[in-house]
GROMACS .gro file of C-alpha atoms in nm:
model
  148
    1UNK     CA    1  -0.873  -2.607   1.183
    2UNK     CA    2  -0.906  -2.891   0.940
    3UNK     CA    3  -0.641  -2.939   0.670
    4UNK     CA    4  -0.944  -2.950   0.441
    5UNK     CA    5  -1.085  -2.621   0.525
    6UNK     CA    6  -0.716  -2.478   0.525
    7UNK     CA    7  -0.688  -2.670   0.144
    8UNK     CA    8  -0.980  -2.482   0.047
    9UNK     CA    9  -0.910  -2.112   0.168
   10UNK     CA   10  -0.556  -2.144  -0.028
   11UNK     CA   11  -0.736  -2.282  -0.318
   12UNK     CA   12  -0.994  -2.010  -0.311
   13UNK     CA   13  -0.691  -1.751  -0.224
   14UNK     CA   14  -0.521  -1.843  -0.567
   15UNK     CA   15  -0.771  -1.906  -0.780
   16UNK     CA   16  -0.843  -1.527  -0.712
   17UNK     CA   17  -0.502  -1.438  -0.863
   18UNK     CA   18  -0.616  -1.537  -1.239
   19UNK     CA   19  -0.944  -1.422  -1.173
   20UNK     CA   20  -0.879  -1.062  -1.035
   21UNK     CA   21  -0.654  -1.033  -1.302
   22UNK     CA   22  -0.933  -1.103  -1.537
   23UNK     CA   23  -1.140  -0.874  -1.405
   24UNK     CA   24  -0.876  -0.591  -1.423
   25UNK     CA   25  -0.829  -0.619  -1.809
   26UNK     CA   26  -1.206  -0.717  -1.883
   27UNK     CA   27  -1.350  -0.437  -1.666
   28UNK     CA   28  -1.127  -0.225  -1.450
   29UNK     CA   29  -0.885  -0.091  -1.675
   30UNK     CA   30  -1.132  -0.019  -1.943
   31UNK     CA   31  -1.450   0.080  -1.790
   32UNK     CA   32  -1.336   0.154  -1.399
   33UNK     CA   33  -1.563  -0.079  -1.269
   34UNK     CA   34  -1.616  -0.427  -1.095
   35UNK     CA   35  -1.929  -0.562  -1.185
   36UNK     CA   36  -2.131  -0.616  -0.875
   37UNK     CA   37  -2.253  -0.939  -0.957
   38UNK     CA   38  -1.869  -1.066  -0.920
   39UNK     CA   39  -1.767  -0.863  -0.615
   40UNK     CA   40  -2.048  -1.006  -0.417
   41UNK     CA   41  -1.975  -1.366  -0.543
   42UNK     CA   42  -1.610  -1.269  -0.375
   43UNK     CA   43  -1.781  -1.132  -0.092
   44UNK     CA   44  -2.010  -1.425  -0.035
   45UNK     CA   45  -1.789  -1.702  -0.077
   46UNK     CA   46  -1.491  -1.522   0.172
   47UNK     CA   47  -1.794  -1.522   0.418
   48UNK     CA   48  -1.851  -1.887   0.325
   49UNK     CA   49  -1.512  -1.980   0.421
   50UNK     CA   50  -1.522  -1.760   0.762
   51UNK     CA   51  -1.853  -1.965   0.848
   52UNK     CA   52  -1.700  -2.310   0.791
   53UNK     CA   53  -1.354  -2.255   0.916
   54UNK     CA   54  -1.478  -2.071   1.261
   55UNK     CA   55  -1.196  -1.770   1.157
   56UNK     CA   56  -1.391  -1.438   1.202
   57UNK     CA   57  -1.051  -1.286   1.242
   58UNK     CA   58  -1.038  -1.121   0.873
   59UNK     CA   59  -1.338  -0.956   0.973
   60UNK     CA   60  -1.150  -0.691   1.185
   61UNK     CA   61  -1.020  -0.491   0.880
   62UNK     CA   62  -1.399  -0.451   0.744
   63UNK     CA   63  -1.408  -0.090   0.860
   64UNK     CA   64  -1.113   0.013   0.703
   65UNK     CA   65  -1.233  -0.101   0.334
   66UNK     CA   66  -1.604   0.073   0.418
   67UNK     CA   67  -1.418   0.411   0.504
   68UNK     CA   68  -1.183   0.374   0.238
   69UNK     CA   69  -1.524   0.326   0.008
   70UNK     CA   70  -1.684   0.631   0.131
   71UNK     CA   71  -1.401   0.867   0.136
   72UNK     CA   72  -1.364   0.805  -0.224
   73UNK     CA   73  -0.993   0.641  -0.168
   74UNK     CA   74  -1.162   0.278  -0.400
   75UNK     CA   75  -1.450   0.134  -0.534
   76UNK     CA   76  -1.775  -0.014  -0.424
   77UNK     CA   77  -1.623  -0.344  -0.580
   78UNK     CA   78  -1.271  -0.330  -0.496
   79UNK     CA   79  -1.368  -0.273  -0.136
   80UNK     CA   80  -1.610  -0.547  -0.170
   81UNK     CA   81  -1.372  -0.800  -0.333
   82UNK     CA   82  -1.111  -0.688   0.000
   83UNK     CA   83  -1.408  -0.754   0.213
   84UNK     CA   84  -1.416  -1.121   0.117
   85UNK     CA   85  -1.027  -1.214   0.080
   86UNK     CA   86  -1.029  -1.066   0.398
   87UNK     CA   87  -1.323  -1.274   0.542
   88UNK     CA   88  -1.146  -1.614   0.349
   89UNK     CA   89  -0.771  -1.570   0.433
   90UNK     CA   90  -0.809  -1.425   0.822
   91UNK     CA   91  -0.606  -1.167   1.010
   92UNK     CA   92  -0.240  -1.268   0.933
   93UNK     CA   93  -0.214  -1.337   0.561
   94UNK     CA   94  -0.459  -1.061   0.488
   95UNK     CA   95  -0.199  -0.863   0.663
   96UNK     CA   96   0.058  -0.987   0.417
   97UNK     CA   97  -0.163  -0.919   0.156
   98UNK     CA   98  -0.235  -0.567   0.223
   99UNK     CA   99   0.131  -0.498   0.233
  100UNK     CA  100   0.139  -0.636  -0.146
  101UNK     CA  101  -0.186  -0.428  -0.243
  102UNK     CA  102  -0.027  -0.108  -0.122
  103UNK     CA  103   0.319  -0.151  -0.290
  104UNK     CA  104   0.152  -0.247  -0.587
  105UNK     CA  105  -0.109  -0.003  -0.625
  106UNK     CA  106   0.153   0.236  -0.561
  107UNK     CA  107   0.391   0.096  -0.808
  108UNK     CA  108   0.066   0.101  -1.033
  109UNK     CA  109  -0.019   0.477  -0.982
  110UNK     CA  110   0.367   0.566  -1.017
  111UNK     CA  111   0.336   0.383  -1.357
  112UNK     CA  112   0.081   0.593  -1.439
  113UNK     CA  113   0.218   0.927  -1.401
  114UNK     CA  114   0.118   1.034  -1.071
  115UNK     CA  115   0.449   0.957  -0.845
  116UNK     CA  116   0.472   0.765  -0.471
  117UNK     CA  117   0.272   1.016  -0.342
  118UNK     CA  118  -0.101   1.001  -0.498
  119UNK     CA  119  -0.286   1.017  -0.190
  120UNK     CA  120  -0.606   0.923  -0.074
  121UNK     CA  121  -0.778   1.017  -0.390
  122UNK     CA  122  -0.561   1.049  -0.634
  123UNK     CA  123  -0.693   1.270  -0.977
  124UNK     CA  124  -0.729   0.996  -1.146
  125UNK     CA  125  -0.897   0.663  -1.098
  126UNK     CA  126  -0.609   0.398  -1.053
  127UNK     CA  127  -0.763   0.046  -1.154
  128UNK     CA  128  -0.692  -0.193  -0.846
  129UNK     CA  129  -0.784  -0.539  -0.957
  130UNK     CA  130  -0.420  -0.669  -1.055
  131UNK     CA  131  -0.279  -0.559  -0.690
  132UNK     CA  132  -0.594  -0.711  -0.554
  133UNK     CA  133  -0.425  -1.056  -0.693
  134UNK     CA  134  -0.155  -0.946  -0.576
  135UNK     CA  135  -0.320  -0.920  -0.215
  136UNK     CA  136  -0.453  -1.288  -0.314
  137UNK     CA  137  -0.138  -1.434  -0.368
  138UNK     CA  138   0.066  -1.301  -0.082
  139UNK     CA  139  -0.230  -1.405   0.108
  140UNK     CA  140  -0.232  -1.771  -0.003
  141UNK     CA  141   0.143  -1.826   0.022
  142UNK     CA  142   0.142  -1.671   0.388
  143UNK     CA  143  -0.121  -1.930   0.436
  144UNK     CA  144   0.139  -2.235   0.292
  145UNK     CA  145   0.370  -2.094   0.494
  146UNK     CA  146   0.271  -2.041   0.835
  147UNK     CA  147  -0.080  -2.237   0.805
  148UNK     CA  148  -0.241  -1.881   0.870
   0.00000   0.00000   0.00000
């Protein structure tokens, strides 16, 4: 792979940091939501950056975010938005990046009131855009690191 195309998937990778943390006190905390319109821009350009770097690797965890969707575990957006880091950052530092999403959302949930243990649905929404940038920046620093 090209060290431009790598340049640009840890560019894209961080820049979601800010932004998903935008998105979680513009939207998510207050209204439970991630506007469409912003998840598929996250979508589309992680599928951008599959197409031009040849890595169709991140692709693999698609399933998991479309059952997690339908079982009522997360979002329409928040598994769209994990669709496309996954598509951008590829198998290995979306690996890393999961493991920061799930200790965060779970650090999130305990913060809230509902313990370690909230399960698949918890009974309340838990907003996941800030450990979505945290999924972005473990992501892009994996990438730094071992060049994906």
């Amino acid at each position: 792979m090209s060290e431009l195309s790598e340049s640009i998937r840890v560019a894209f990778l961080a820049a979601m940091v800010p932004g998903m943390l935008w998105v979680d006190r513009r939207w998510d905390r207050p209204e439970g939501r991630i506007p469409a319109p912003i998840a598929l821009t996250v979508l589309g350009a992680g599928l951008g950056l599959a197409l031009i770097t040849r890595d169709w690797t991140g692709l693999i965890l698609w399933p998991a975010f479309f059952l997690g969707w339908r079982a009522g575990g997360v979002g329409a957006g928040d598994a769209k938005v994990w669709m496309g880091l996954a598509a951008a950052g590829g198998i290995g530092p979306s690996a890393a990046g999961l493991a920061a999403l799930v200790a965060l959302a779970r650090l999130r949930a305990w913060r809230m009131g509902w313990g370690w243990r909230a399960g698949l649905a918890p009974r309340v929404r838990v907003p996941m855009s800030a450990p979505t940038a945290g999924w972005a920046l473990a992501a892009a620093m994996t990438r730094i690191a071992f060049g994906g």
